[in-house]
mmCIF file of C-alpha atoms and ligand atoms in Angstrom:
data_model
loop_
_atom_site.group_PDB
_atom_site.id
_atom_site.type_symbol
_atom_site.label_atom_id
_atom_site.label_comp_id
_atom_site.label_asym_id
_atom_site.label_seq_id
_atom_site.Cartn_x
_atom_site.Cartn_y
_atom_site.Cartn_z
ATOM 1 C CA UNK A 790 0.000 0.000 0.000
ATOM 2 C CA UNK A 791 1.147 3.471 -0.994
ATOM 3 C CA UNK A 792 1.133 5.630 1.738
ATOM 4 C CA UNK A 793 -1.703 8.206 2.151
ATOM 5 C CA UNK A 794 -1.374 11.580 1.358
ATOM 6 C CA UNK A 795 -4.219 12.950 2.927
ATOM 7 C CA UNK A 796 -3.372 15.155 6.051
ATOM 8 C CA UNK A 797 -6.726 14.767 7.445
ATOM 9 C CA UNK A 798 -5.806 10.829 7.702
ATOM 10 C CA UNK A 799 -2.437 11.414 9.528
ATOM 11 C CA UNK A 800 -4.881 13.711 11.975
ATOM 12 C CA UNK A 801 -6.849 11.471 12.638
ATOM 13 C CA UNK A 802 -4.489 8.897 13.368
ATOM 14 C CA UNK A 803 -2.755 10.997 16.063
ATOM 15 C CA UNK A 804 -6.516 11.886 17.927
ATOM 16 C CA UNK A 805 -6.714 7.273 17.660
ATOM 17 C CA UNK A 806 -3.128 7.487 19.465
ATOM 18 C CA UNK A 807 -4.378 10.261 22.125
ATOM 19 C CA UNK A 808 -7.290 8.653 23.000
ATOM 20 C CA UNK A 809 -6.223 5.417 23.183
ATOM 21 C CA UNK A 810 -8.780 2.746 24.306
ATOM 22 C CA UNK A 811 -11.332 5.225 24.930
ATOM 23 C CA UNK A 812 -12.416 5.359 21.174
ATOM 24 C CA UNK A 813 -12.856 2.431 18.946
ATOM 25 C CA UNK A 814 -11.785 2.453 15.320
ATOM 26 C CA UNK A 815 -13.652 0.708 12.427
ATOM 27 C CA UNK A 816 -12.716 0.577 8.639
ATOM 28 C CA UNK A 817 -15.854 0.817 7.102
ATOM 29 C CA UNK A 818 -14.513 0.064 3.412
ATOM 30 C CA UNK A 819 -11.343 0.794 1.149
ATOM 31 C CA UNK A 820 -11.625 3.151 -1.697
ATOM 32 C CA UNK A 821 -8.876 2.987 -4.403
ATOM 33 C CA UNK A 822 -7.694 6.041 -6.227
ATOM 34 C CA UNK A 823 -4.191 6.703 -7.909
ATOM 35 C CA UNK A 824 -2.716 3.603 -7.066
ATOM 36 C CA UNK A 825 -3.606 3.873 -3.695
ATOM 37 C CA UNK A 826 -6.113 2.336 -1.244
ATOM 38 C CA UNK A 827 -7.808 5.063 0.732
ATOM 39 C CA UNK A 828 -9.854 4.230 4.391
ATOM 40 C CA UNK A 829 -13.401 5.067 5.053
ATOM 41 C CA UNK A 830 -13.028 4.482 9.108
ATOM 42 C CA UNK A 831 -15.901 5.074 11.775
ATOM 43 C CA UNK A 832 -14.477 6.039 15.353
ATOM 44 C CA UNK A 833 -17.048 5.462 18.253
ATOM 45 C CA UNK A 834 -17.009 6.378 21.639
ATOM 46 C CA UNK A 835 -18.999 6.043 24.630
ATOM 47 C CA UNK A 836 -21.902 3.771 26.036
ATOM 48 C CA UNK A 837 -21.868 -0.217 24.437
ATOM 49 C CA UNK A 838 -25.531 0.031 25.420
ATOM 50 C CA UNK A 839 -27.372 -1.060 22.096
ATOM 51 C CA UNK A 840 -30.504 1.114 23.617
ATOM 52 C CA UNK A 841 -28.460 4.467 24.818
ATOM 53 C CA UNK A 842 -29.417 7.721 22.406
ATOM 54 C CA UNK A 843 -26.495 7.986 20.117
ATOM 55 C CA UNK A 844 -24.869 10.887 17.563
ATOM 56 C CA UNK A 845 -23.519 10.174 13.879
ATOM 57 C CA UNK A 846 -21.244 13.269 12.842
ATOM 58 C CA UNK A 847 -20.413 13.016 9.005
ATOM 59 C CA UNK A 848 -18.295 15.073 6.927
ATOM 60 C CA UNK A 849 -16.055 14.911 3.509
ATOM 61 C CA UNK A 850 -19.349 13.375 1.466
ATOM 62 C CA UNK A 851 -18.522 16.027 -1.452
ATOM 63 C CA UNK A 852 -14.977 16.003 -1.540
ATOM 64 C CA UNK A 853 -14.763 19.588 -2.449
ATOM 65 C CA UNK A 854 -15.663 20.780 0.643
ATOM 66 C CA UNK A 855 -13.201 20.225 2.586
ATOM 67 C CA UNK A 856 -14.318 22.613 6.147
ATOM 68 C CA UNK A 857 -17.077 19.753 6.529
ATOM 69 C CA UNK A 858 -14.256 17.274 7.225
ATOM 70 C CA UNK A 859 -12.516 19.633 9.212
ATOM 71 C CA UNK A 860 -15.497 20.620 11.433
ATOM 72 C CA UNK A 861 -16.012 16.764 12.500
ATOM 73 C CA UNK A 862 -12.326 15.908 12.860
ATOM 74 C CA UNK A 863 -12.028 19.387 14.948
ATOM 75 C CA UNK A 864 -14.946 18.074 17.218
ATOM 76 C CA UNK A 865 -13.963 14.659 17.285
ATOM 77 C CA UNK A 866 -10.555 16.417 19.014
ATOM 78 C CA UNK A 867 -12.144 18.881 21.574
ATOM 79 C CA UNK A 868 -14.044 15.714 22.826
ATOM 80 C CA UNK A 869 -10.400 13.421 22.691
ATOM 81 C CA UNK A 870 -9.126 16.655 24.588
ATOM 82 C CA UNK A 871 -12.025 16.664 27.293
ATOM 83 C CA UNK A 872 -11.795 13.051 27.836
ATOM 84 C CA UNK A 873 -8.642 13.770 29.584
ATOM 85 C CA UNK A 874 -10.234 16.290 32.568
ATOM 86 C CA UNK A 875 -13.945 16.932 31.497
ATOM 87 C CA UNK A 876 -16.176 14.599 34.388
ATOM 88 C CA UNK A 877 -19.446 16.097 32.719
ATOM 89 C CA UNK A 878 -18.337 14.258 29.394
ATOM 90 C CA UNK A 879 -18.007 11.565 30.862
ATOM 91 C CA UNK A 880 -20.523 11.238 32.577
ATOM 92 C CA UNK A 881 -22.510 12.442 29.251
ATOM 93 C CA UNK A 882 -20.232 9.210 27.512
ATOM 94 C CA UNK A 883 -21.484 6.685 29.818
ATOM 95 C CA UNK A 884 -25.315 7.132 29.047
ATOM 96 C CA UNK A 885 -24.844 7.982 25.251
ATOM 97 C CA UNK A 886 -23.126 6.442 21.796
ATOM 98 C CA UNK A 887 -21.118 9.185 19.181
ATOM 99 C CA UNK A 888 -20.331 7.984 15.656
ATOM 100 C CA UNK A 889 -17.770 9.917 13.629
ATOM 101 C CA UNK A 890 -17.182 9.590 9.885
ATOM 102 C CA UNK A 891 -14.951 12.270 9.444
ATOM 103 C CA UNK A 892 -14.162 11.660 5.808
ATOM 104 C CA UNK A 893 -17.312 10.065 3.855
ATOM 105 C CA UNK A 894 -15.682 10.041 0.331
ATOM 106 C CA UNK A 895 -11.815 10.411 1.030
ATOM 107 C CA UNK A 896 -11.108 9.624 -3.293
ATOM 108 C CA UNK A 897 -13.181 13.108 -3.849
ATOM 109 C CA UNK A 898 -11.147 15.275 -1.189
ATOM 110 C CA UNK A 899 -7.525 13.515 -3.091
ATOM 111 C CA UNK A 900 -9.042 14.512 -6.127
ATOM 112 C CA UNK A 901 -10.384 18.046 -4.857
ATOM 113 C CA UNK A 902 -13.865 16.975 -6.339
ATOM 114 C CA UNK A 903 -17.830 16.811 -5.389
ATOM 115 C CA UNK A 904 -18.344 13.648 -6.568
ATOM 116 C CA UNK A 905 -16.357 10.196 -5.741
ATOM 117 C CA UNK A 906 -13.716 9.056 -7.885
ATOM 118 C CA UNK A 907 -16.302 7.067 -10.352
ATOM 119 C CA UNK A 908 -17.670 10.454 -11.196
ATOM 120 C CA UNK A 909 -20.623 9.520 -8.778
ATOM 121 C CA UNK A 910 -22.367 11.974 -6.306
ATOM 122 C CA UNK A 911 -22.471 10.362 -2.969
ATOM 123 C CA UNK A 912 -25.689 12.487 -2.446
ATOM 124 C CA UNK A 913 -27.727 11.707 -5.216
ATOM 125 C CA UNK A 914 -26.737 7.816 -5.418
ATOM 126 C CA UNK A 915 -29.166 6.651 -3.101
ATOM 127 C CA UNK A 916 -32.205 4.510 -4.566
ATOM 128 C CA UNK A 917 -35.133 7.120 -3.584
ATOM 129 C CA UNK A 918 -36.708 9.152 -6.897
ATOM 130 C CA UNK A 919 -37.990 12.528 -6.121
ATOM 131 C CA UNK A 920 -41.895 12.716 -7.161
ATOM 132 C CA UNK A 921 -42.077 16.169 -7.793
ATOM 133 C CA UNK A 922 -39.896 17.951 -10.132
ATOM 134 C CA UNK A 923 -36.410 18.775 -9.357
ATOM 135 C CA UNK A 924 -34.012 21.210 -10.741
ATOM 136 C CA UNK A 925 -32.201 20.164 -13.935
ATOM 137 C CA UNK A 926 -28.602 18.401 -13.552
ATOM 138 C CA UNK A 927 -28.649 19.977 -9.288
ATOM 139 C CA UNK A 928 -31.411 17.377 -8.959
ATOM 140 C CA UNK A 929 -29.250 14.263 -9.407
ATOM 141 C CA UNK A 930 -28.729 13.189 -13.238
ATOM 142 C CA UNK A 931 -28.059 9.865 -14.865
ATOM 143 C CA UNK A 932 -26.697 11.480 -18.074
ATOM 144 C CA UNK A 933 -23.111 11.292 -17.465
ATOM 145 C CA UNK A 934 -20.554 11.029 -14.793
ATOM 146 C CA UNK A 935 -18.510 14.017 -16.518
ATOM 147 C CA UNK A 936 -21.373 16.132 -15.228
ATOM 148 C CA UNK A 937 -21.525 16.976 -12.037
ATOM 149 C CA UNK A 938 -24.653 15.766 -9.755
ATOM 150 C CA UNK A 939 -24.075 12.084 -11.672
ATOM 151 C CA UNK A 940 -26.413 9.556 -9.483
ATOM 152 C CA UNK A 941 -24.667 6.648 -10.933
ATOM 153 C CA UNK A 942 -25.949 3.690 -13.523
ATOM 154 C CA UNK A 943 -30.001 2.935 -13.286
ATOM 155 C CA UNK A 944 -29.938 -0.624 -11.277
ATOM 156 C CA UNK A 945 -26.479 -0.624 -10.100
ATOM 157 C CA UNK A 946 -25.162 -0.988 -6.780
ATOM 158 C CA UNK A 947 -24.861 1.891 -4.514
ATOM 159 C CA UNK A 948 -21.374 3.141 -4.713
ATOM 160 C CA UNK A 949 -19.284 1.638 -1.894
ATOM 161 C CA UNK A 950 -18.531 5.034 0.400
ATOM 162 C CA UNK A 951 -22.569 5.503 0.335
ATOM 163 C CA UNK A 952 -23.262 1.376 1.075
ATOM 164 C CA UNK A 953 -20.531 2.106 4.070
ATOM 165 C CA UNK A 954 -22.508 5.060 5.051
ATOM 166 C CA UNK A 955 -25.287 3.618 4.959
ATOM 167 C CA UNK A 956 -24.459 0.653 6.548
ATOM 168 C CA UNK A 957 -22.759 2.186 9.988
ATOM 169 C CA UNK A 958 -25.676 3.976 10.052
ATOM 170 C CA UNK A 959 -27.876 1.401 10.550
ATOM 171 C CA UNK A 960 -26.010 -0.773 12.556
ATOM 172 C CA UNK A 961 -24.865 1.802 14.967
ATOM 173 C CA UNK A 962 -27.488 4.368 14.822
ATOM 174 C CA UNK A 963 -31.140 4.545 13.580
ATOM 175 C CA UNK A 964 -31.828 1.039 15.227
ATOM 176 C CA UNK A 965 -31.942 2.612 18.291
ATOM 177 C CA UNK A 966 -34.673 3.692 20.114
ATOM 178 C CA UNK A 967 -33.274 8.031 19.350
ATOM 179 C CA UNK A 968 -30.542 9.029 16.978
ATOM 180 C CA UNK A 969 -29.664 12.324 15.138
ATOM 181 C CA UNK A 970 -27.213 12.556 12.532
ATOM 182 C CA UNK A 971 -25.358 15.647 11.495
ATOM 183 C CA UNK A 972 -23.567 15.906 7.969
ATOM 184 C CA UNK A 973 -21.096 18.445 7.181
ATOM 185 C CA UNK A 974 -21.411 20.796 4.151
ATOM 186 C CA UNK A 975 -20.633 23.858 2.582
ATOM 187 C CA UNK A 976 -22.826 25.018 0.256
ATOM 188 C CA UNK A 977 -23.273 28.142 -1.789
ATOM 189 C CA UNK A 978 -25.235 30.930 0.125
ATOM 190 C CA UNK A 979 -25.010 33.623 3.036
ATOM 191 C CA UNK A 980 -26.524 31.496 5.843
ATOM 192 C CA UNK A 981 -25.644 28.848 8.178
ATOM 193 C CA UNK A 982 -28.311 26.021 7.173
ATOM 194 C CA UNK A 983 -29.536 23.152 8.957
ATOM 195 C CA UNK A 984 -31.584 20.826 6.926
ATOM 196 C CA UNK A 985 -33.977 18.530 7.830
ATOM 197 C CA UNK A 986 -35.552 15.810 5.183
ATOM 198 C CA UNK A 987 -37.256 15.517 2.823
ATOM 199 C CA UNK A 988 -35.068 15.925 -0.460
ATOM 200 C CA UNK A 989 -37.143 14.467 -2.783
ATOM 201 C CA UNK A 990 -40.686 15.397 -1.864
ATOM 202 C CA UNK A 991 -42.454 18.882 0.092
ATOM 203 C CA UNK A 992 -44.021 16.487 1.881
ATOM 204 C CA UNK A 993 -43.109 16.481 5.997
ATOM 205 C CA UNK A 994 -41.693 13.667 7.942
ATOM 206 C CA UNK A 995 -43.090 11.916 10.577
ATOM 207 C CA UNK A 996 -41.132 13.259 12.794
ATOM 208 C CA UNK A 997 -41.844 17.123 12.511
ATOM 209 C CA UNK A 998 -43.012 17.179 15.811
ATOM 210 C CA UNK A 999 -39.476 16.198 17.253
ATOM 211 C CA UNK A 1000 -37.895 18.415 14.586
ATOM 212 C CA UNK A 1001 -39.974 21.306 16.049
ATOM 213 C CA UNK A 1002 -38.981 20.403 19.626
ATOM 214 C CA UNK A 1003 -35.633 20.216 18.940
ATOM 215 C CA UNK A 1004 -35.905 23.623 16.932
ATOM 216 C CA UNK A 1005 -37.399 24.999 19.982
ATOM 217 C CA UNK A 1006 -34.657 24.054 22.421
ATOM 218 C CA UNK A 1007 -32.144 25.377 20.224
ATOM 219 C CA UNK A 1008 -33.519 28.746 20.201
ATOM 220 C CA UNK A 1009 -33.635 29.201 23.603
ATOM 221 C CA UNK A 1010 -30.971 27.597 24.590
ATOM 222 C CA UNK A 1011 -28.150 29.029 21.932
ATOM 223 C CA UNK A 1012 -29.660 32.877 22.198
ATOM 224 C CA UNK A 1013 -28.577 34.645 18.896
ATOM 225 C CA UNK A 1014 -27.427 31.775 17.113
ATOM 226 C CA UNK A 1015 -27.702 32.054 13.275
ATOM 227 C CA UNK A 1016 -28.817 29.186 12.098
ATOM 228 C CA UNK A 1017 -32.069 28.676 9.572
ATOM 229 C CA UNK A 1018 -33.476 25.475 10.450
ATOM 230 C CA UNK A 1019 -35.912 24.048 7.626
ATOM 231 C CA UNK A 1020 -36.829 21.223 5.194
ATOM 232 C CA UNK A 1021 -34.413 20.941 2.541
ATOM 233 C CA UNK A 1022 -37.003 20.830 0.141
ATOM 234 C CA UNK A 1023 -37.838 24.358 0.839
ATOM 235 C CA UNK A 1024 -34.269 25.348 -1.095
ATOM 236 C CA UNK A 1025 -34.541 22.339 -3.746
ATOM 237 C CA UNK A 1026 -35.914 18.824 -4.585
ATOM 238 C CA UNK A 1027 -33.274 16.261 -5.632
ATOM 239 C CA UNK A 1028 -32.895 12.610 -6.577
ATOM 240 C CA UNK A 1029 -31.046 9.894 -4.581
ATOM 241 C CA UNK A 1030 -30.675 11.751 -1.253
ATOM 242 C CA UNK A 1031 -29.121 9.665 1.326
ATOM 243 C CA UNK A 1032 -30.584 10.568 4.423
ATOM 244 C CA UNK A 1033 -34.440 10.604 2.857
ATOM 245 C CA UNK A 1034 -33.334 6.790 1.996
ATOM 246 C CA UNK A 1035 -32.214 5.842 5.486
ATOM 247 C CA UNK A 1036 -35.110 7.951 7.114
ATOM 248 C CA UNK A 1037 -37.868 5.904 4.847
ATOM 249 C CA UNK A 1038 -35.633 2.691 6.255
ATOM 250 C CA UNK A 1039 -36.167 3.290 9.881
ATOM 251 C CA UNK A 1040 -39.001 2.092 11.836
ATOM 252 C CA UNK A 1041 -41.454 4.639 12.559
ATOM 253 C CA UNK A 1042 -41.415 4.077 16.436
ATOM 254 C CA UNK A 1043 -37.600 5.018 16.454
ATOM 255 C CA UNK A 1044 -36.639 8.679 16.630
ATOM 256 C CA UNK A 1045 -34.388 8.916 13.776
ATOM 257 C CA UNK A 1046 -33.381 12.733 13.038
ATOM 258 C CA UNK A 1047 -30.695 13.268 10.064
ATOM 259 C CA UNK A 1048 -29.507 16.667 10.175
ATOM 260 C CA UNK A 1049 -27.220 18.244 7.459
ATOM 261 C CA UNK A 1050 -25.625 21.231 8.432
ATOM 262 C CA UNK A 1051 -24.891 23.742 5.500
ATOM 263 C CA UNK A 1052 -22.595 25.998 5.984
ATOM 264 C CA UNK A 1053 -23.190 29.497 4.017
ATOM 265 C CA UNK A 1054 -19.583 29.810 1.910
ATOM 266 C CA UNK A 1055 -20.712 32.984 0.838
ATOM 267 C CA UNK A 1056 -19.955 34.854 3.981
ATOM 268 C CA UNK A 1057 -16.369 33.632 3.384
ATOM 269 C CA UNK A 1058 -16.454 34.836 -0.109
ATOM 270 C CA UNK A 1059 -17.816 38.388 0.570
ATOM 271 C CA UNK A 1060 -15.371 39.110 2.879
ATOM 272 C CA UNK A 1061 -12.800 38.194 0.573
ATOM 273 C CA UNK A 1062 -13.773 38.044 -2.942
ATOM 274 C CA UNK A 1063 -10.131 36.731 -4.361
ATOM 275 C CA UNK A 1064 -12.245 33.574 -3.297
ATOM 276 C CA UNK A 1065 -13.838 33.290 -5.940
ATOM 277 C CA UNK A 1066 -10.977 32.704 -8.061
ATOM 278 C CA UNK A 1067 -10.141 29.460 -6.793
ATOM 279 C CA UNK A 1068 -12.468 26.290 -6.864
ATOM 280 C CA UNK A 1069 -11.226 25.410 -3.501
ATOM 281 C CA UNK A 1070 -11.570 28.653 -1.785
ATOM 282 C CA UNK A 1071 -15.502 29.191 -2.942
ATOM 283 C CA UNK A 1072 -16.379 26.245 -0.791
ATOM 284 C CA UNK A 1073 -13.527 27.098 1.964
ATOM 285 C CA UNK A 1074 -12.623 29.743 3.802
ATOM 286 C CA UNK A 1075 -8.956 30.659 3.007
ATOM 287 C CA UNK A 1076 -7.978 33.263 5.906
ATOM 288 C CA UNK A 1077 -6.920 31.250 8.958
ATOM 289 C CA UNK A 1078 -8.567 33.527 11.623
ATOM 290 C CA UNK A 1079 -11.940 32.988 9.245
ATOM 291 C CA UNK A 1080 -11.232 29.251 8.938
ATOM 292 C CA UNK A 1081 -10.588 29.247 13.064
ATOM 293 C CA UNK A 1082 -14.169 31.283 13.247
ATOM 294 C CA UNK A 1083 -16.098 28.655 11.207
ATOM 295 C CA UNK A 1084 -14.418 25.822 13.324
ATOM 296 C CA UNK A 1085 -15.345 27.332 16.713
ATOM 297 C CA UNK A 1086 -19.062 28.530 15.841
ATOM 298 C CA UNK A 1087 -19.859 24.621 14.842
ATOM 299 C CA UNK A 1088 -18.302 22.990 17.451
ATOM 300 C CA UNK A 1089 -20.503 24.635 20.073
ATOM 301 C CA UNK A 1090 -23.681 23.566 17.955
ATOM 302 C CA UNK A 1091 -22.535 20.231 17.335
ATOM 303 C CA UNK A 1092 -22.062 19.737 21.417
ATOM 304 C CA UNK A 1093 -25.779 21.506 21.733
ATOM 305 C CA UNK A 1094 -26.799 18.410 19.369
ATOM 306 C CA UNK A 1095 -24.626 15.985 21.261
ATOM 307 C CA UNK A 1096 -26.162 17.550 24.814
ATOM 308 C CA UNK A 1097 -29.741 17.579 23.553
ATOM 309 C CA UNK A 1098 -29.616 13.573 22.183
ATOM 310 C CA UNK A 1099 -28.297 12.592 25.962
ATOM 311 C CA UNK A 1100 -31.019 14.400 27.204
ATOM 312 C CA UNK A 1101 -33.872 13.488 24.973
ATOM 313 C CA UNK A 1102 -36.169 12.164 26.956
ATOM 314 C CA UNK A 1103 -36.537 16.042 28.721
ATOM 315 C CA UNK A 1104 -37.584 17.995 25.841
ATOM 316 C CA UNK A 1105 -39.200 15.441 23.032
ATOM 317 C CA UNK A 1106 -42.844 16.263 22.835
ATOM 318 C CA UNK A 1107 -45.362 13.774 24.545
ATOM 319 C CA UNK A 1108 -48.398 12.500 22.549
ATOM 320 C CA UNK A 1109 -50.388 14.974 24.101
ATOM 321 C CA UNK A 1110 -47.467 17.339 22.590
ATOM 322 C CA UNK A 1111 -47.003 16.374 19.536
ATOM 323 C CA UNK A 1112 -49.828 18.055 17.756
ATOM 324 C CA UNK A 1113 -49.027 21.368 18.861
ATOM 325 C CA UNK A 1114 -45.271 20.914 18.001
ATOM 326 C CA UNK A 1115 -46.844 19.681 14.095
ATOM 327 C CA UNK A 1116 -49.347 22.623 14.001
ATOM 328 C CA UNK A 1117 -46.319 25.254 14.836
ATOM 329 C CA UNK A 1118 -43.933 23.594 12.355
ATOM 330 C CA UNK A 1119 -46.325 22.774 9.565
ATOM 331 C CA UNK A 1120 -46.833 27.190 10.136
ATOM 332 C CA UNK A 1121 -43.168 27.722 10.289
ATOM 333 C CA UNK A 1122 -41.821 25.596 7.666
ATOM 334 C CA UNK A 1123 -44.657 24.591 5.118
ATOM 335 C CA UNK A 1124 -46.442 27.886 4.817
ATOM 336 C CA UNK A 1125 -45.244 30.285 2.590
ATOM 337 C CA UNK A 1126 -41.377 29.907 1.928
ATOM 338 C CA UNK A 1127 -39.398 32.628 3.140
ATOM 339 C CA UNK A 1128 -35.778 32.565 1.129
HETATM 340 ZN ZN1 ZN B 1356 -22.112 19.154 -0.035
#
């Protein structure tokens, strides 16, 4: 085996060597690229208990975009970091599960592309069509890998970072009894976004009420934060979308709440527009003080997301609940679209 050039790999291998037996390491598949064979891994840490809430952080699935890795791999440290004098976590650890997939499609981020190194968006490559009409090519296209937004061949297998994705997802996450997942983006626009599903259809989940809830807590608990929470299929509809496939998977009596977390590149870009000369650099912020801003502003929401799954059974609506949190949601997200 060639060794790997990725620096993101060699971090991650030093946070495995600090935290020793507290986190466990699983190679989730091997993608080759360039004569090399390139890890998927999964590190885990905290409860064994098959029933304990858990937290899937994901990052690197469009290998252009290269701050999502870095956002997980940065959190994944603070919590190595804590481990070492923080009681709280630990105490937080023994009664919950985190997942990290720090680099979802590690061929794309070698390659400096969206898509994986078959040509094949990782986010339009699951089997779930969109019934409503989606945006040409953005939507997911079967026309040609050399366009970008490629879902793959009609009938073939899903590619093998989105099967391994899939996969630890299901095995360590939405078969328990409350999950959320957060996956790491950045995408074009002036706004932090966190998405819930549906991708392929306006219709709402099941689980708006706990979306709402969850909504809630955040805004009274993180005063002033700047994120827009809503459906991603109030910005656009698209084909193949992994999390609406895993969602439709689960069992409707689990709590199973996939988050993507969007994070606006153009606020990068308008403070420095020589951005937008450089493919890299529209998706990333270049200035390290900027890049050291983005870092720190996620961290503390992905710890709210991490705090609030420990502590779900305090704040997720009732029966009795429910309806109201579905009447205020169905208002605030599937009313008139605000952009
Ligand atoms: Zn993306």
């Amino acid at each position: 085996m060639t060794s790997i050039a990725l620096p993101e790999l060699l971090e991650l291998e030093d946070l495995v060597r600090l935290a020793g037996t507290r986190i466990e390491q699983r190679l989730l598949c091997e993608v080759s690229f360039d004569k090399q064979r390139l890890p998927v891994h999964a590190y885990m840490l905290g409860s064994q208990d098959p029933q304990a809430p858990a937290v899937g952080v994901f990052g690197g699935v469009h290998g252009l975009e290269r701050i999502g890795a870095e956002v997980v791999i940065a959190y994944l440290r603070s919590l190595v970091m804590r481990l070492r004098w923080d009681e709280t976590l630990h105490r937080q650890l023994e009664s919950m599960r985190l997942v990290f997939v720090p680099l979802v499609n590690p061929g794309g981020l070698c390659r400096g592309t969206r898509a994986n190194p078959n040509g094949v968006d990782l986010m339009r490559n699951a089997p779930v069509d969109a019934r409503e009409r989606v945006p040409y090519l953005v939507g997911g296209q079967r026309i040609s890998a050399a366009l970008p937004w490629y879902r793959g061949n009609l009938g073939a297998p899903m590619e093998s970072e989105s099967a391994a994705l899939c996969k630890v997802v299901a095995e360590e996450l939405s078969c328990r009894p409350f999950s959320i997942t957060v996956d790491c983006h950045s995408g074009f626009g002036l706004h932090d976004r966190v998405w819930f599903p549906f991708a392929h259809t306006t219709r709402p989940i099941d689980h708006l009420p706990e979306i709402h809830a969850l909504c809630e807590t955040m805004d009274e608990t993180l005063l002033h934060h700047r994120y827009i929470v809503e459906p991603q299929s109030r910005q656009y509809l698209a084909h193949g979308d992994l999390w609406d496939h895993l969602y439709l998977g689960v069992r409707p009596e689990r709590v199973f709440l996939p988050l993507t977390l969007e994070m606006g590149s153009w606020l990068w870009v308008r403070k420095n527009p020589r951005q937008l000369l450089s493919r890299h650099g529209l998706f990333n912020p270049t200035i390290e003080h900027r890049q050291h801003r983005v870092l720190r502003r996620h961290i503390g929401w992905l710890d709210f997301i991490t705090r609030a799954a420990c502590s779900h059974l305090r704040w997720t609506p009732t029966d009795a609940q429910r309806q109201r949190h579905r009447e205020l949601a169905m208002a605030r997200w599937y009313g008139r679209p605000e952009r």
